[in-house]
Short mmCIF file of C-alpha atoms and ligand atoms in Angstrom, two decimals:
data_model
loop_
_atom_site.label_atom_id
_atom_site.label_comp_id
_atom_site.label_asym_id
_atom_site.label_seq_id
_atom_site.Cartn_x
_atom_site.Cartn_y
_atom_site.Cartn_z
CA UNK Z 1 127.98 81.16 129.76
CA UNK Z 2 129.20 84.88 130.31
CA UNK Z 3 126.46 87.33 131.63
CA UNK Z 4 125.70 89.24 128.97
CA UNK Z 5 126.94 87.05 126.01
CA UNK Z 6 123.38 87.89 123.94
CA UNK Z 7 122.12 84.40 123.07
CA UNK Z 8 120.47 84.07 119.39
CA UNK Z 9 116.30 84.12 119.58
CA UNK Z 10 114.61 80.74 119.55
CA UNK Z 11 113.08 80.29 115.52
CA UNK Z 12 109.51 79.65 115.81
CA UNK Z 13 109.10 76.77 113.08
CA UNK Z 14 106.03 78.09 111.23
CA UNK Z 15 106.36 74.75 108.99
CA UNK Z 16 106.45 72.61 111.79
CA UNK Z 17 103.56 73.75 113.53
CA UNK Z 18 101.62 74.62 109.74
CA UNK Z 19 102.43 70.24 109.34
CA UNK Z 20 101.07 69.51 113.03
CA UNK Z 21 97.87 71.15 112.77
CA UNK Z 22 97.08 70.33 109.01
CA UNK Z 23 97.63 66.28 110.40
CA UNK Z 24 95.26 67.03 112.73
CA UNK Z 25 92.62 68.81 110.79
CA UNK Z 26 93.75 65.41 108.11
CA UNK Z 27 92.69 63.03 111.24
CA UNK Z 28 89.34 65.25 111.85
CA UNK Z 29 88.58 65.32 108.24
CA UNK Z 30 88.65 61.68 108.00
CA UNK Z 31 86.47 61.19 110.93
CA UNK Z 32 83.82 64.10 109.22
CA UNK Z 33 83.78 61.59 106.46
CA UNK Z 34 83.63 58.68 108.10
CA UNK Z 35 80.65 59.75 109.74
CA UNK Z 36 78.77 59.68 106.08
CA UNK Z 37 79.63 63.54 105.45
CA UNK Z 38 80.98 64.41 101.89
CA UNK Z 39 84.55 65.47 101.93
CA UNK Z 40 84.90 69.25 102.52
CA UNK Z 41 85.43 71.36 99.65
CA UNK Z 42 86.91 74.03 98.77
CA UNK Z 43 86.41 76.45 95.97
CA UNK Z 44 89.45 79.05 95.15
CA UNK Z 45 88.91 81.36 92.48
CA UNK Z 46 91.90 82.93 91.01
CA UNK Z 47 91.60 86.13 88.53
CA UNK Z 48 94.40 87.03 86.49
CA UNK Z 49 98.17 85.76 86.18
CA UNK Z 50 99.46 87.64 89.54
CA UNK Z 51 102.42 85.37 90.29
CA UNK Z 52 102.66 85.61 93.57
CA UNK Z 53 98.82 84.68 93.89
CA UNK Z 54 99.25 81.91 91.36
CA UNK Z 55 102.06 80.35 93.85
CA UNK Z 56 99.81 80.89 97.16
CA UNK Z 57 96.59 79.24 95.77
CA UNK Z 58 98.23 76.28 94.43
CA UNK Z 59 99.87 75.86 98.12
CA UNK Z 60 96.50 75.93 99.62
CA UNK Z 61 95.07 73.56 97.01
CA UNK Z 62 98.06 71.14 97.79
CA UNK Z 63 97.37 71.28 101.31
CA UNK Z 64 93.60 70.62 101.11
CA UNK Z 65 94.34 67.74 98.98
CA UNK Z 66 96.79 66.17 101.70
CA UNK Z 67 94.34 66.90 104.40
CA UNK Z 68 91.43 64.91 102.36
CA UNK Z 69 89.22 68.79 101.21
CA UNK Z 70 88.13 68.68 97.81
CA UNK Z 71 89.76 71.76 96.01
CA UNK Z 72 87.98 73.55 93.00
CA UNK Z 73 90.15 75.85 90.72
CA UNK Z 74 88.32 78.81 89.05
CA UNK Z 75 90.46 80.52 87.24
CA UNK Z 76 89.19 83.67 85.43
CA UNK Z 77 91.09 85.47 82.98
CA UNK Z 78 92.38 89.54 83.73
CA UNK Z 79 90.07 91.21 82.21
CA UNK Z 80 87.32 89.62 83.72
CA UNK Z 81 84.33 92.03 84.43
CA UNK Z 82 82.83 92.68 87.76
CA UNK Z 83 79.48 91.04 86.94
CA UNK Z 84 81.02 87.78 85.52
CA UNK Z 85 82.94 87.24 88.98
CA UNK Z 86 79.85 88.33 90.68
CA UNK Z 87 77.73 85.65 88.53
CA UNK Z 88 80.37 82.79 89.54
CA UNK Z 89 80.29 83.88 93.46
CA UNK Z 90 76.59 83.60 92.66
CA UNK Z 91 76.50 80.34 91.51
CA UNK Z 92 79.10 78.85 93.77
CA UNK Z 93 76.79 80.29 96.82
CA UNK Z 94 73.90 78.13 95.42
CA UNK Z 95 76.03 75.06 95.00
CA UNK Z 96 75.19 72.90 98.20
CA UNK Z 97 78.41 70.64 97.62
CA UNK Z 98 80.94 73.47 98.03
CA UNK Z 99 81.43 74.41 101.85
CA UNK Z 100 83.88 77.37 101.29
CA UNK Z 101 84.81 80.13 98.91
CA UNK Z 102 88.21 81.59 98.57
CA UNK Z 103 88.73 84.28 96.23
CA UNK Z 104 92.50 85.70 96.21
CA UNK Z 105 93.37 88.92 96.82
CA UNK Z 106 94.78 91.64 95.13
CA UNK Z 107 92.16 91.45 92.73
CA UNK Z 108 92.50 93.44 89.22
CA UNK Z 109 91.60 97.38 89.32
CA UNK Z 110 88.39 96.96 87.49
CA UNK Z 111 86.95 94.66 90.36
CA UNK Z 112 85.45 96.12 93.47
CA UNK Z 113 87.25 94.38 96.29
CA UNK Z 114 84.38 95.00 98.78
CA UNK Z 115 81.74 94.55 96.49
CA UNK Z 116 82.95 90.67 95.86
CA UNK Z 117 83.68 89.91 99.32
CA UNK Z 118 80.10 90.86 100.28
CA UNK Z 119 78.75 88.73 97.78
CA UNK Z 120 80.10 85.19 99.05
CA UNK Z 121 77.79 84.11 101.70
CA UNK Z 122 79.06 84.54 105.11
CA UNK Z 123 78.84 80.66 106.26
CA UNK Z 124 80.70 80.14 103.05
CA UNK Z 125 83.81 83.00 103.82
CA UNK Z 126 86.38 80.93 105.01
CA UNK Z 127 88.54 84.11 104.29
CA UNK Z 128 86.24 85.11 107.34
CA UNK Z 129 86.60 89.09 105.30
CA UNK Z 130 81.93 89.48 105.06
CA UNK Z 131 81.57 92.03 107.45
CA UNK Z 132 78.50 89.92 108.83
CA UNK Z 133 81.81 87.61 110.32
CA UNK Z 134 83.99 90.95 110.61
CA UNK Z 135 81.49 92.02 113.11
CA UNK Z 136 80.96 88.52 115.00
CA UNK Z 137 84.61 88.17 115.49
CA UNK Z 138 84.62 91.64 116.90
CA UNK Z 139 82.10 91.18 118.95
CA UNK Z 140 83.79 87.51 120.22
CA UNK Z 141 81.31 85.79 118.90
CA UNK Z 142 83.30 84.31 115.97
CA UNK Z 143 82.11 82.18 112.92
CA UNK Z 144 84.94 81.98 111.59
CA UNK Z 145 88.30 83.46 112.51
CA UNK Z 146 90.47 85.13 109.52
CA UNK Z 147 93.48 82.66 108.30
CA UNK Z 148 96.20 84.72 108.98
CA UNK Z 149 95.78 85.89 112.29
CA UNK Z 150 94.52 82.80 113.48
CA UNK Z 151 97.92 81.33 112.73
CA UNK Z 152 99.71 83.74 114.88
CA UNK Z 153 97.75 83.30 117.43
CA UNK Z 154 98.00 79.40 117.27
CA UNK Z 155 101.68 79.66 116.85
CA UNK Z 156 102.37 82.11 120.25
CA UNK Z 157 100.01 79.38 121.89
CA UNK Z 158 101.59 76.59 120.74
CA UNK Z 159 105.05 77.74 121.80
CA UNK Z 160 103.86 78.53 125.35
CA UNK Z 161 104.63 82.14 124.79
CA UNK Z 162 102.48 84.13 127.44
CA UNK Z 163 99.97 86.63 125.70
CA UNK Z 164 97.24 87.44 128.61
CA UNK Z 165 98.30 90.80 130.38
CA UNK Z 166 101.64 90.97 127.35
CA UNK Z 167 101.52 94.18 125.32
CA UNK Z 168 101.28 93.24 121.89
CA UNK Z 169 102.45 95.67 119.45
CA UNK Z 170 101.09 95.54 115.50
CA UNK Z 171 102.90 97.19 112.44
CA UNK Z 172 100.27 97.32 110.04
CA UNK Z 173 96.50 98.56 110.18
CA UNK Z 174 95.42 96.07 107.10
CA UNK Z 175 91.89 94.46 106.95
CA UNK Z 176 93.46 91.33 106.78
CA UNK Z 177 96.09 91.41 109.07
CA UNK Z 178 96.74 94.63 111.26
CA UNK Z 179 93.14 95.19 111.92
CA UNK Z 180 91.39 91.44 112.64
CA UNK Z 181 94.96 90.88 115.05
CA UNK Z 182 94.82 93.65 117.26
CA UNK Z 183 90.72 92.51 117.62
CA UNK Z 184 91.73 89.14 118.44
CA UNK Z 185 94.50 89.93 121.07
CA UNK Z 186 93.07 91.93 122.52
CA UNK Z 187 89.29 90.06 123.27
CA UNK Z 188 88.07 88.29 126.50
CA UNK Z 189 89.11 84.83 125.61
CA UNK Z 190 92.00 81.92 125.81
CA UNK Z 191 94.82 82.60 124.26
CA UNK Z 192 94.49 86.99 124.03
CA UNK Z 193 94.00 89.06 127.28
CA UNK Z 194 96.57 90.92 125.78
CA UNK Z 195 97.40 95.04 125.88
CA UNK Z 196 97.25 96.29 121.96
CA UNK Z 197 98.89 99.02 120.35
CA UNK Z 198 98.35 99.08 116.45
CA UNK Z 199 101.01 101.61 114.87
CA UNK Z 200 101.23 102.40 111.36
CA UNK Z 201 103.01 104.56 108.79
CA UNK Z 202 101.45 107.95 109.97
CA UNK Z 203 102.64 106.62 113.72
CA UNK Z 204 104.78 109.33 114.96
CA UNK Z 205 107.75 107.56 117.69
CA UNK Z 206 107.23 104.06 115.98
CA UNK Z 207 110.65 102.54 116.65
CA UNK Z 208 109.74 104.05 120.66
CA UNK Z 209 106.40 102.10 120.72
CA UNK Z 210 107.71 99.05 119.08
CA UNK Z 211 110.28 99.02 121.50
CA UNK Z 212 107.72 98.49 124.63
CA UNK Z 213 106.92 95.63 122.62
CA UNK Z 214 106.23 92.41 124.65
CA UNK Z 215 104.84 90.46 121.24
CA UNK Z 216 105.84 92.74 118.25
CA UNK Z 217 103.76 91.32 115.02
CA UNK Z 218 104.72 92.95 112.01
CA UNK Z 219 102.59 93.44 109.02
CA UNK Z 220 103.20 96.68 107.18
CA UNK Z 221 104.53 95.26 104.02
CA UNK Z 222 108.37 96.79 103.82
CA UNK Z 223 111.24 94.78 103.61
CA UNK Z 224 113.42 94.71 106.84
CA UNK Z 225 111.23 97.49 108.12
CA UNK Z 226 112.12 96.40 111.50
CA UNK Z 227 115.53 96.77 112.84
CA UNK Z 228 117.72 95.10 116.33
CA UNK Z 229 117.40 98.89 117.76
CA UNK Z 230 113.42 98.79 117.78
CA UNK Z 231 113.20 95.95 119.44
CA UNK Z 232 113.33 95.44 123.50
CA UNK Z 233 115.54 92.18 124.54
CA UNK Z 234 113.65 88.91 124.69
CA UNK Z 235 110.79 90.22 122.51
CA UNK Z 236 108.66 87.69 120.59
CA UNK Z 237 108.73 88.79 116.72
CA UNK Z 238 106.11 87.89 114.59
CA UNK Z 239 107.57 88.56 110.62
CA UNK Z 240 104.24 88.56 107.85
CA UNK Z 241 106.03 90.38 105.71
CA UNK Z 242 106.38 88.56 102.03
CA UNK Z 243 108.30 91.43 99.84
CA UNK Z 244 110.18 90.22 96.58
CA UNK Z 245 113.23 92.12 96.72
CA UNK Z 246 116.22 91.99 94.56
CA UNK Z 247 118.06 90.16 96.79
CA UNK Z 248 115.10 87.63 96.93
CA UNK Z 249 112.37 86.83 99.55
CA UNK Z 250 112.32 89.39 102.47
CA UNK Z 251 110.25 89.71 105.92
CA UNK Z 252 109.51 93.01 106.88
CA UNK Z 253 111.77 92.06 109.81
CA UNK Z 254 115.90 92.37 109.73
CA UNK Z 255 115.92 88.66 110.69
CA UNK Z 256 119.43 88.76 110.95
CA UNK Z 257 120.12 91.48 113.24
CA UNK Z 258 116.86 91.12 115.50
CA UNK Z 259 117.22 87.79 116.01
CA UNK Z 260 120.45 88.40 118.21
CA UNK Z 261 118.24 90.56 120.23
CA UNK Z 262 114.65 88.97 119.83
CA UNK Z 263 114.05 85.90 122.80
CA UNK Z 264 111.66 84.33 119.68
CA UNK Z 265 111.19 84.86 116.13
CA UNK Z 266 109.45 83.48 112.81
CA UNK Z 267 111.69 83.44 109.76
CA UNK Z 268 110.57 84.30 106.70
CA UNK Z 269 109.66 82.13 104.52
CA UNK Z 270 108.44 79.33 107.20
CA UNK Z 271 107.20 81.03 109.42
CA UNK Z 272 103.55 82.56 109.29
CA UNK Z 273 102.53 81.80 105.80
CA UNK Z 274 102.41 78.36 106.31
CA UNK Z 275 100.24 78.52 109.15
CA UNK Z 276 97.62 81.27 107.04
CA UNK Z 277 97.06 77.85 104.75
CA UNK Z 278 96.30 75.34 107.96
CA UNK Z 279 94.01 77.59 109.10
CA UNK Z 280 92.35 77.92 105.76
CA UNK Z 281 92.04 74.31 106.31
CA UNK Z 282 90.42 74.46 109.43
CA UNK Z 283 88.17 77.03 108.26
CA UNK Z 284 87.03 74.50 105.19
CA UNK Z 285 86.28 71.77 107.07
CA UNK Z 286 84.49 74.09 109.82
CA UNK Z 287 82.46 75.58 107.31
CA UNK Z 288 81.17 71.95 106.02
CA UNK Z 289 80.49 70.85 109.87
CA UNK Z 290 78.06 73.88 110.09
CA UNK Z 291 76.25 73.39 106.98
CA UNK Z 292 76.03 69.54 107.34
CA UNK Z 293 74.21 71.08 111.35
CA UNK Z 294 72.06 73.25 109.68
CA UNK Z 295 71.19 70.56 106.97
CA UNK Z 296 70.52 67.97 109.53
N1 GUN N 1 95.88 87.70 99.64
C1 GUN N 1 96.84 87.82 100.59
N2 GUN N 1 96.46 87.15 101.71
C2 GUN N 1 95.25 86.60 101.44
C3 GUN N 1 94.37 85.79 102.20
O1 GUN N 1 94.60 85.43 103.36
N3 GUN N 1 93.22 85.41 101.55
C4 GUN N 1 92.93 85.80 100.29
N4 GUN N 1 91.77 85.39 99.76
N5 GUN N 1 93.73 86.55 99.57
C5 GUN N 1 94.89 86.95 100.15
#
């Protein structure tokens, strides 16, 4: 080959790995069980008709069935109040044979966000959003570590893509991405080590500090946000984006262009959101190990 012929990025199979680990956490699950547990179970509660919601929690219910969790729909209708989603968090707390609570975000304007995710018991937040496991994690003490990030940082792992002493670069300063990330790369532990920057949309000189990018993970929630120019050659790319555009599904990554610059990058779809629902998984059956301990 020609010096200086650029050579496409690697894909990082999101799918792959999301179908590796969820056999695994299959194989563990059976063992749990085996070992005279019941089966760990899931409940998802789903309020309102959101579409794209409706499509994610029926992924993660599929999965949990093929990895051997128990999944419990609640579906509540849109104009459910505050206090009735309050009263089922309540009872699903009390409920000794479900392990984990999932209740999908965006929620409907009337609802207080923070006000429901404070009300599912921490050992049951598999979401790992209670602040009680907010404030573990950031202290690297983790219960439970939240889905999405915990995919990425499986995924860079898995692919043997260096992170300790790597400048990692976020888009995005969400609670449930931008924010948990940037804690976990940059702790004391395997697999982080890393140098953080977390830029956003008030970041003056983004495309500048993307470019020092060794790991650039983007999460700010606009389609092909991210073009070839801001990113330096042989960069990993990390693409959560999930925006419904009229050309279709869209990263928040210009897969097209970046990957001819990129040395590794997740498409999208197949490429992080997979690996949000294995972890999800892992989280579940997690969540039932530490109650069965504290049972027993
Ligand atoms: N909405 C978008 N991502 C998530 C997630 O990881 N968990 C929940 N519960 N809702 C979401």
């Amino acid at each position: 080959m020609k010096t200086g012929t650029p050579v496409a990025a690697k894909i990082l199979d999101g799918k792959a790995l999301a179908q590796t680990i969820q056999a695994e956490i299959a194989a563990e699950v059976a063992e749990f069980v085996r070992n005279g547990a019941a089966p760990p179970t899931l409940a998802a509660v789903l309020v309102g008709e959101d579409p794209a919601s409706q499509v994610y929690v029926r992924n993660k219910q599929r999965a949990c069935e093929r990895a051997g969790i128990e999944s419990r729909m609640h579906r509540l209708p849109a104009e459910t109040t505050q206090d009735e989603l309050l009263q089922l968090i309540g009872e699903l707390n009390d409920d000794d044979s479900v392990h984990g609570i999932l209740v999908q975000l965006p929620l409907p304007e009337q609802i207080d966000e923070q006000q429901v995710l404070r009300a599912i018991s921490p050992r049951k937040d598999v979401d790992a959003f209670h602040p009680e496991n907010v404030g573990l994690m950031m202290q690297g003490q983790p219960r439970f570590l939240p889905c999405t990030p915990h995919g990425i940082q499986q995924l860079l792992v898995r692919s043997g893509i260096e992170i300790a002493g790597k400048h990692v670069v976020i888009i995005g300063r969400s609670d449930i991405v931008g924010k948990p990330m940037a804690v976990m790369m940059m702790q004391k532990s395997k697999g982080a080590n890393a140098t953080v920057t977390v830029c956003h949309s008030r970041t003056e000189n983004l495309p500048e500090m993307a470019q020092t990018a060794d790991i650039l993970i983007v999460a700010i929630g606009r389609a092909k946000f991210v073009t070839a120019d801001m990113v330096r050659p042989g960069a990993t790319v990390i693409d959560v984006g999930m925006n419904r555009t009229d050309e279709g599904l869209s990263g928040d990554v210009d897969f097209e262009a970046v990957r001819e610059v990129a040395g590794h990058i997740t498409p999208v779809p197949g490429g992080v959101g997979p690996l949000t629902v294995s972890m999800l998984l892992y989280n579940t059956l997690e969540a039932a190990r530490q109650q069965v301990g504290k049972r027993g």
